[in-house]
Amino acid sequence: MCASSAEDRYKDFFPDESREYLQKTFKSFEDDVVLEVYTEKGPHDEFNKFALNVCRAFAALTDKVEVREYSLSDEMARKREIITSPTILISPNRYDIRFLGAPSGEEGRALVEGMALASKGAEGLSETTTSLLSRIDDQREIRVFASPSCPYCPGQVINAFKAAIGNPAHVSAWCVSTQENEEMAEEYLVGSVPHTSINDIVAFVGLEPEEKFMAQLVYLKSLDEILEETGVFEDQEHEEGDAEEVDLVIIGAGPAGMSAGIYAARSGMSAVLLEKQGVGGQVALTPKVENYPGFSEVGGLQLADILSAHARIYTEIKQFVEVRDLRYGDRIEVETDSVVYRAKGVLLATGVNVRLLNVPGENRFYGQGVSYCATCDGNFYRNKKVYVVGGGNTALTDALFLRSLDAEVKIIHRRDELRAEKALQEATDKEGIEVIWNSEVLEILGETGVRGVKIRNNIDGSETELEADGVFVAIGHVANTELAEKLGVELREDGFIKVDQSQRTSVPRVYAAGDITGGVRQIVTAIGQGSVAALTAFEDFSRMKV
């Protein structure tokens, strides 16, 4: 197929906003990137087609991406030791970086970022990461199990890819989509994503900060063991990165942060948006959104993509970048791994974390039957018996989503009435989802994985053990206020940030928006607060000499 016909055929594969973002990303490539795509006709034909079309569409957008297509029967497949279809290799003559499965949803983000990293090579890595990787002189095989619906997965996949790029002679990094590779996921006892296995020796669940990931890779031990034995992080001093001047640093890329980015840029301010995980915040974890104006029904991940595509038109979103420190002064210094931003002001949109049950078995079985994200992990519990703990919107949304996956689901609630919206309660009743009222979880039971829960009836004090394959915890959230506390920001009695009607905090030039401010924690309110905060910052900066 000639270049012009390929461009015509695939020019509409991506939405306009995504295409503009991709073209901008490809322009930043330093070296050309080769994608080898391996497929075999069979039960994965739908995934094969998607993987091929995505890669072909990339190549149609830029001459810096070359796609080579092979079948699993080709000699090249044997040479590369390809084990499943589809498989995508990134610059395989330089690195062992591969996707096992079709890069849909959040996995597509990781593929694009992996290509960008491969184009820059080791020069694109931080000094700390490069230093840690230089200590590895034997083989490391990283397997990150991911799901298209998991916003945390790309960050962990990128950690693995950075390791393979930083030490290609000794590190291989595979992203394994659990959607197409169920048998491999079962072999590795994957119950939650992202699930990372290194050399089949150390395994951990969840997104890790980059340095912690690299340390575990180096020592082949969990972080707790490393700290106990070596104290590797105790006295470590970070090199101060390059300094960049900017008007507003927005920390957090949920609806509030992305809305603030749009309004900041439209006001004429320079802004940068930092996100340590994936964009979208809690929205990206919501299977279905039915209360966002303009959409009678939209997937949470889809809505997050729409918001991020819009925000990227106006401001730069730096994903998987963690803020290490904040220093207040005439300019507020925001320190990341590679850059120190010197800003007139900071907007905190860091959202919330899930609240834990704090009962025996919860930590032990996290990733082995205990989950806090039905969107990420629900697929593992098809046709299985699960309990959702909670009575709010999240709990009922999770229960409905799990029921849609044919799970046998019941809700455990400590009160005699639910707190969720009426529409969700009606949907739960319609689906025949049973609620176990006035009950609390005392313990999560099991040996190698969850086999049941022990609950107590709050009325008569009786205790009961229930058989279960999984427990989804949805009992609320706690605010991510660590950075706010570093700046001395005043908090409310419930732990959320105290703000005025203009989203100002108690510290001048520090603003907050979204779930971190408590109150009515909805998408529409977060977007409203983000826009107000950005406009307030513009107003303040116009009056101040900073």
XYZ file of C-alpha atoms in Angstrom:
546
model
C 0.000 0.000 0.000
C 1.418 3.394 -0.938
C 1.934 6.049 1.717
C -0.834 8.322 0.440
C -3.484 5.564 0.393
C -2.432 4.422 3.878
C -2.763 7.975 5.159
C -6.229 8.298 3.613
C -7.341 4.965 5.034
C -6.219 5.599 8.599
C -6.508 9.382 8.899
C -9.856 9.078 10.694
C -8.886 6.155 12.938
C -8.307 8.523 15.876
C -10.669 11.354 16.917
C -9.503 14.841 15.937
C -8.290 15.770 19.425
C -6.361 12.527 19.848
C -4.826 12.869 16.394
C -3.582 16.366 17.216
C -2.076 15.117 20.476
C -0.382 12.185 18.725
C 1.057 14.365 15.983
C 2.485 16.705 18.603
C 3.976 13.728 20.461
C 5.497 12.235 17.316
C 7.160 15.551 16.461
C 9.117 15.291 19.714
C 10.606 11.901 18.722
C 14.383 12.006 18.446
C 14.992 8.607 16.788
C 12.713 6.598 14.544
C 10.710 3.846 16.230
C 10.025 0.417 14.750
C 6.878 -1.468 15.752
C 6.828 -5.186 15.013
C 3.312 -6.621 15.146
C 2.808 -10.388 15.420
C -0.602 -11.967 14.830
C -2.099 -15.367 14.174
C -5.569 -16.116 12.872
C -7.794 -17.578 15.568
C -9.869 -16.625 18.618
C -8.070 -13.280 19.002
C -8.877 -12.011 15.500
C -10.724 -8.966 16.866
C -7.731 -8.014 19.016
C -5.336 -8.729 16.143
C -7.240 -6.371 13.862
C -7.258 -3.613 16.454
C -3.528 -3.945 17.188
C -2.654 -3.823 13.491
C -4.930 -0.863 12.806
C -3.599 1.158 15.742
C 0.004 0.675 14.635
C -0.812 1.374 10.988
C -2.626 4.548 12.026
C 0.465 5.676 13.967
C 2.611 5.178 10.880
C 0.095 7.122 8.764
C 0.529 10.131 11.084
C 4.325 10.297 11.037
C 7.351 9.078 9.131
C 9.112 8.450 12.454
C 7.162 5.232 13.060
C 7.713 2.152 10.907
C 5.429 -0.879 11.204
C 6.549 -4.387 10.315
C 3.947 -7.164 10.304
C 4.595 -10.866 10.866
C 2.627 -14.017 11.559
C 3.509 -16.334 14.437
C 4.697 -18.910 11.888
C 7.415 -16.570 10.549
C 11.039 -17.191 11.402
C 11.174 -13.728 12.989
C 8.490 -14.764 15.495
C 10.612 -17.716 16.561
C 13.675 -15.493 16.797
C 11.825 -12.997 19.013
C 10.242 -15.815 21.066
C 6.698 -14.560 20.502
C 4.216 -16.592 22.544
C 0.802 -15.019 21.917
C -1.247 -13.092 19.374
C -1.325 -10.170 19.106
C 2.097 -9.027 20.327
C 3.672 -5.630 19.628
C 7.407 -5.031 20.018
C 8.872 -1.522 20.347
C 12.263 -1.016 18.665
C 13.143 -4.696 19.184
C 16.687 -4.414 17.844
C 17.475 -2.160 20.794
C 15.074 -3.193 23.566
C 12.940 -6.085 24.769
C 9.758 -4.071 25.251
C 6.517 -5.694 24.247
C 2.743 -5.593 24.516
C 0.969 -8.919 24.795
C -2.517 -8.047 23.626
C -4.219 -5.169 21.862
C -3.325 -1.728 23.260
C -6.872 -0.469 23.821
C -8.043 2.036 26.414
C -5.449 2.918 29.015
C -2.971 0.429 27.536
C -2.876 2.604 24.412
C -1.519 5.464 26.510
C 1.307 3.250 27.688
C 2.129 2.216 24.117
C 2.448 5.835 22.968
C 4.548 6.777 25.987
C 6.698 3.687 25.478
C 7.340 4.714 21.875
C 8.292 8.213 23.000
C 10.715 6.804 25.572
C 12.271 4.450 23.022
C 12.835 7.374 20.653
C 14.814 9.249 23.311
C 16.654 6.301 24.819
C 18.444 6.481 28.168
C 18.869 10.243 27.826
C 15.189 10.611 28.628
C 15.584 8.994 32.067
C 16.281 10.709 35.371
C 19.701 10.532 37.005
C 18.290 8.603 39.951
C 16.714 5.959 37.722
C 19.854 5.682 35.593
C 21.990 5.267 38.705
C 19.796 2.511 40.138
C 19.599 0.620 36.846
C 23.383 0.693 36.449
C 23.630 -1.654 39.447
C 21.891 -4.497 37.596
C 24.345 -6.940 36.023
C 22.123 -10.030 35.714
C 18.786 -10.649 34.016
C 15.517 -9.025 35.081
C 12.239 -10.097 33.484
C 9.389 -7.703 34.290
C 5.791 -8.664 33.636
C 3.172 -5.982 34.296
C -0.384 -7.275 34.028
C -2.771 -4.532 32.982
C -6.344 -3.852 31.945
C -7.686 -1.412 29.329
C -9.946 0.159 31.971
C -7.284 0.696 34.650
C -5.937 4.284 34.814
C -3.129 3.241 37.166
C -1.728 0.590 34.838
C 0.037 2.874 32.327
C 2.203 4.390 35.054
C 3.455 0.995 36.168
C 3.981 -0.137 32.578
C 6.039 2.996 31.927
C 8.178 2.232 34.984
C 8.934 -1.168 33.456
C 9.663 0.291 30.032
C 12.038 2.851 31.520
C 13.947 0.016 33.179
C 14.284 -1.860 29.876
C 15.481 1.299 28.129
C 17.913 2.229 30.889
C 19.555 -1.203 30.969
C 18.625 -3.023 27.746
C 21.329 -5.667 28.155
C 19.772 -7.028 31.347
C 16.105 -5.941 31.545
C 13.055 -7.027 29.550
C 9.652 -5.429 30.096
C 6.337 -6.877 29.018
C 2.878 -5.364 29.368
C 0.433 -8.275 29.519
C -3.209 -7.452 28.854
C -5.320 -9.646 31.130
C -8.207 -9.308 28.691
C -6.546 -11.545 26.090
C -4.162 -13.494 28.327
C -6.379 -14.957 31.037
C -4.378 -18.167 31.407
C -1.137 -16.272 31.991
C -2.903 -14.017 34.505
C -4.138 -17.081 36.383
C -0.645 -18.588 36.319
C 0.726 -15.442 37.990
C -2.190 -15.316 40.496
C -3.339 -11.935 39.237
C -6.407 -10.678 41.116
C -5.922 -6.921 40.760
C -4.122 -4.677 38.300
C -1.558 -3.381 37.834
C 0.140 -6.563 39.036
C 3.913 -6.651 38.618
C 6.124 -9.736 38.707
C 9.911 -9.572 38.522
C 11.788 -12.803 37.781
C 8.915 -14.702 39.418
C 10.597 -13.762 42.723
C 8.998 -10.508 43.825
C 5.451 -9.421 43.018
C 3.444 -6.368 44.027
C 0.088 -4.822 43.214
C -0.594 -1.196 42.386
C 1.243 1.762 40.910
C 4.643 2.404 42.483
C 6.628 5.663 42.441
C 9.419 5.324 39.916
C 12.320 5.208 42.380
C 10.642 2.576 44.550
C 9.906 0.477 41.491
C 13.543 0.659 40.401
C 14.837 -0.209 43.865
C 12.660 -3.323 44.015
C 13.900 -4.235 40.553
C 17.530 -3.869 41.619
C 17.286 -5.772 44.901
C 14.552 -8.270 43.894
C 12.854 -7.576 47.220
C 9.833 -5.684 48.419
C 10.299 -2.079 49.449
C 9.835 -2.897 53.150
C 12.603 -5.492 52.969
C 14.892 -3.062 51.132
C 14.380 -0.310 53.695
C 14.932 -2.695 56.569
C 18.113 -4.195 55.135
C 19.743 -1.323 53.274
C 18.013 1.964 54.069
C 18.502 2.780 50.398
C 16.251 5.861 50.504
C 17.031 7.145 53.964
C 19.907 9.458 53.158
C 19.406 9.780 49.439
C 19.702 13.334 48.156
C 18.012 14.192 44.906
C 19.732 16.155 42.233
C 17.854 19.378 41.628
C 16.542 19.357 38.087
C 16.391 22.165 35.547
C 14.288 25.145 36.627
C 11.326 26.350 34.582
C 9.363 29.557 35.148
C 5.588 29.206 34.944
C 2.586 31.148 36.167
C 0.524 28.280 37.566
C 1.369 24.682 38.439
C -1.716 22.478 38.598
C -1.199 19.258 40.539
C -3.710 16.575 39.625
C -5.331 15.765 36.270
C -8.859 14.940 37.295
C -11.802 17.026 36.064
C -10.861 19.931 38.363
C -7.237 20.046 37.239
C -8.033 19.688 33.548
C -10.720 22.376 33.725
C -8.241 24.671 35.482
C -5.680 24.045 32.739
C -8.138 25.160 30.072
C -9.167 28.326 31.901
C -5.607 29.197 32.919
C -4.390 29.088 29.317
C -7.397 30.975 27.996
C -6.691 33.690 30.566
C -3.208 34.109 29.137
C -1.303 32.367 31.911
C 1.411 29.794 31.350
C 0.473 26.581 33.119
C 1.622 23.000 33.464
C -0.476 20.114 34.730
C 1.298 17.380 36.715
C -0.290 13.970 37.270
C 1.467 11.076 39.009
C -1.002 8.510 37.689
C -3.382 8.463 34.731
C -5.629 11.353 33.770
C -9.263 11.427 34.851
C -9.060 10.779 38.586
C -12.110 9.036 40.054
C -14.015 9.603 36.789
C -11.783 7.142 34.954
C -12.717 4.479 37.530
C -16.465 4.931 37.032
C -17.953 2.362 34.640
C -20.926 4.515 33.631
C -21.716 8.216 34.178
C -25.375 9.252 33.881
C -25.406 12.650 35.598
C -22.968 14.691 33.501
C -24.828 17.394 31.537
C -24.748 16.821 27.797
C -24.407 13.028 28.084
C -27.413 10.930 29.070
C -24.922 8.093 29.512
C -21.161 7.937 28.983
C -18.377 5.634 30.152
C -16.155 7.186 32.802
C -12.995 6.373 30.879
C -14.502 7.818 27.704
C -15.434 11.027 29.520
C -11.912 11.267 30.956
C -10.524 10.923 27.419
C -12.826 13.681 26.156
C -11.790 16.016 28.979
C -8.072 15.294 28.581
C -8.149 15.746 24.801
C -9.764 19.153 25.307
C -7.314 20.161 28.053
C -4.277 19.152 25.976
C -5.254 21.693 23.339
C -4.536 24.434 25.865
C -1.926 23.170 28.282
C 0.659 20.443 28.686
C -0.302 17.453 30.814
C 2.688 15.624 32.218
C 1.576 12.152 33.260
C 3.383 9.866 35.711
C 5.236 12.823 37.234
C 5.282 12.889 41.015
C 5.794 16.054 43.038
C 8.597 15.440 45.507
C 8.575 18.706 47.367
C 7.006 22.155 47.567
C 8.830 25.250 48.829
C 6.932 28.463 49.487
C 8.392 31.877 48.714
C 8.056 34.777 46.290
C 7.994 31.974 43.772
C 6.566 28.620 44.851
C 9.014 25.894 43.875
C 7.477 22.605 42.775
C 10.126 19.901 42.608
C 9.715 16.827 40.426
C 12.240 14.188 39.456
C 13.571 16.100 36.471
C 12.313 19.691 36.740
C 11.831 22.344 39.396
C 8.951 24.634 38.458
C 9.149 28.164 39.846
C 5.539 29.296 39.877
C 3.538 32.336 40.868
C 0.922 29.993 42.298
C -0.094 26.381 42.793
C -3.477 24.748 42.362
C -3.976 21.552 44.352
C -6.394 19.148 42.674
C -4.914 15.976 44.138
C -8.239 14.316 44.890
C -8.812 11.472 47.309
C -7.722 7.946 48.119
C -9.949 5.037 49.059
C -10.730 4.517 52.730
C -9.656 1.148 54.127
C -11.676 -1.242 56.260
C -8.666 -1.822 58.528
C -9.715 -5.374 59.367
C -7.638 -8.571 59.493
C -7.037 -10.059 56.053
C -7.529 -6.822 54.127
C -3.854 -6.078 53.517
C -2.915 -9.728 53.217
C -5.383 -10.421 50.406
C -5.078 -7.132 48.524
C -4.723 -8.227 44.911
C -5.753 -11.763 45.834
C -9.462 -11.173 46.266
C -9.591 -7.760 47.918
C -10.040 -4.846 45.537
C -10.847 -1.144 45.674
C -11.571 -0.743 41.965
C -14.354 -2.716 40.304
C -13.585 -1.077 36.968
C -9.982 -2.286 37.102
C -10.506 -5.744 38.552
C -14.108 -6.748 37.920
C -13.238 -8.906 34.919
C -11.450 -11.384 37.226
C -14.732 -12.142 39.026
C -17.075 -13.151 36.216
C -19.515 -15.803 37.465
C -17.990 -15.642 40.945
C -19.416 -14.718 44.337
C -18.410 -11.244 45.505
C -19.426 -8.728 48.171
C -19.345 -4.951 47.868
C -18.877 -3.140 51.173
C -20.502 0.294 51.412
C -23.742 2.163 50.840
C -22.904 5.220 48.752
C -22.804 5.951 45.029
C -19.490 4.181 44.499
C -20.647 0.997 46.229
C -23.841 0.724 44.210
C -22.095 1.641 40.964
C -19.529 -1.089 41.642
C -22.258 -3.616 42.449
C -24.127 -2.827 39.230
C -20.940 -3.076 37.193
C -20.048 -6.436 38.732
C -23.557 -7.712 38.067
C -23.125 -6.710 34.407
C -20.118 -9.062 34.382
C -22.372 -11.904 35.611
C -20.882 -11.895 39.094
C -23.075 -13.068 41.970
C -22.931 -9.858 43.972
C -24.334 -8.709 47.304
C -23.856 -5.472 49.243
C -22.832 -5.261 52.903
C -23.928 -2.004 54.550
C -23.537 -0.979 58.178
C -26.759 1.043 58.309
C -30.441 0.384 57.596
C -30.640 2.665 54.559
C -28.381 3.495 51.630
C -26.771 6.896 51.038
C -26.592 6.523 47.263
C -28.653 8.481 44.741
C -32.222 7.322 44.269
C -31.562 6.340 40.641
C -28.759 4.000 41.707
C -30.915 2.487 44.440
C -33.697 1.851 41.946
C -31.241 0.268 39.505
C -29.894 -1.962 42.290
C -33.427 -3.081 43.196
C -34.232 -3.733 39.546
C -31.162 -5.979 39.218
C -32.203 -7.882 42.322
C -28.954 -7.160 44.163
C -29.381 -8.133 47.807
C -28.285 -5.790 50.591
C -27.154 -7.214 53.921
C -28.291 -4.455 56.265
C -26.864 -3.231 59.581
C -23.702 -5.291 59.167
C -19.961 -4.666 59.281
C -17.029 -6.715 58.048
C -14.915 -8.040 60.917
C -12.399 -10.086 58.936
C -11.602 -11.222 55.417
C -10.955 -14.956 55.432
C -8.718 -17.121 53.295
C -5.433 -18.924 52.899
C -3.809 -18.150 49.552
C -6.743 -15.976 48.504
C -10.136 -14.791 49.703
C -12.582 -17.556 50.587
C -15.026 -15.612 52.713
C -15.888 -12.712 55.015
C -16.874 -12.621 58.659
C -19.558 -10.040 59.406
C -21.298 -8.807 62.539
C -24.907 -7.719 62.767
C -24.974 -4.337 64.495
C -28.457 -4.913 65.904
C -28.097 -8.238 67.721
C -24.286 -8.650 67.711
C -24.386 -12.017 65.942
C -21.466 -13.027 63.748
C -21.687 -14.893 60.445
C -19.150 -16.256 57.957
C -20.067 -15.911 54.289
C -18.396 -17.669 51.375
C -16.827 -15.276 48.885
C -14.370 -15.176 46.003
C -13.836 -11.440 46.231
C -14.467 -8.359 48.370
C -14.760 -4.887 46.850
C -14.316 -2.093 49.385
C -16.231 1.132 48.670
C -16.677 2.888 52.021
C -15.561 6.371 51.101
C -12.387 8.348 50.607
C -9.749 10.350 52.460
C -8.277 13.528 51.032
C -4.739 13.559 49.572
C -3.503 16.507 51.617
C 0.195 15.695 52.043
C 1.299 18.471 49.685
C -1.203 20.909 51.188
C 0.199 20.264 54.646
C 3.735 20.946 53.398
C 2.572 24.413 52.440
C 0.793 24.967 55.752
C -2.690 25.010 54.202
C -5.537 24.953 56.723
C -7.695 21.827 56.704
C -11.302 21.336 57.736
C -12.255 19.110 60.664
C -13.030 16.268 58.240
C -9.522 16.433 56.733
C -10.386 18.159 53.463
C -8.848 21.484 52.391
C -10.643 24.606 53.563
C -11.319 27.047 50.690
C -13.345 30.219 50.209
C -15.921 30.761 47.461
C -13.128 31.629 45.018
C -11.145 28.434 45.785
C -8.425 30.276 47.707
C -6.840 28.396 50.595
C -5.463 29.925 53.784
C -2.068 30.371 52.066
C -1.797 33.176 49.476
C -1.383 32.005 45.868
C -2.288 28.435 46.790
C -5.660 27.248 45.493
C -7.593 23.978 45.731
C -10.382 22.419 43.673
C -12.219 19.155 43.229
C -12.689 16.255 45.622
C -9.847 17.423 47.865
C -12.101 20.261 49.072
C -14.848 17.882 50.228
C -18.467 18.950 50.000
C -20.448 17.814 46.972
C -17.902 15.620 45.242
C -19.304 15.398 41.724
C -17.744 15.783 38.267
C -19.669 18.969 37.529
C -18.670 20.621 40.809
C -15.016 19.661 40.295
C -15.028 21.213 36.828
C -16.687 24.349 38.170
C -14.204 24.663 41.015
C -11.244 24.134 38.695
C -12.375 26.916 36.370
C -13.074 29.280 39.280
C -9.666 28.539 40.826
C -7.844 29.338 37.572
C -9.749 32.589 37.098
C -9.083 33.544 40.720
C -5.376 32.895 40.223
C -5.380 35.128 37.150
C -7.103 37.873 39.141
C -4.626 37.554 42.026
C -1.546 37.476 39.801
C -2.746 40.580 37.962
C -2.629 42.513 41.226
C 0.547 41.041 42.689
C 4.192 41.611 41.866
C 5.439 38.038 41.891
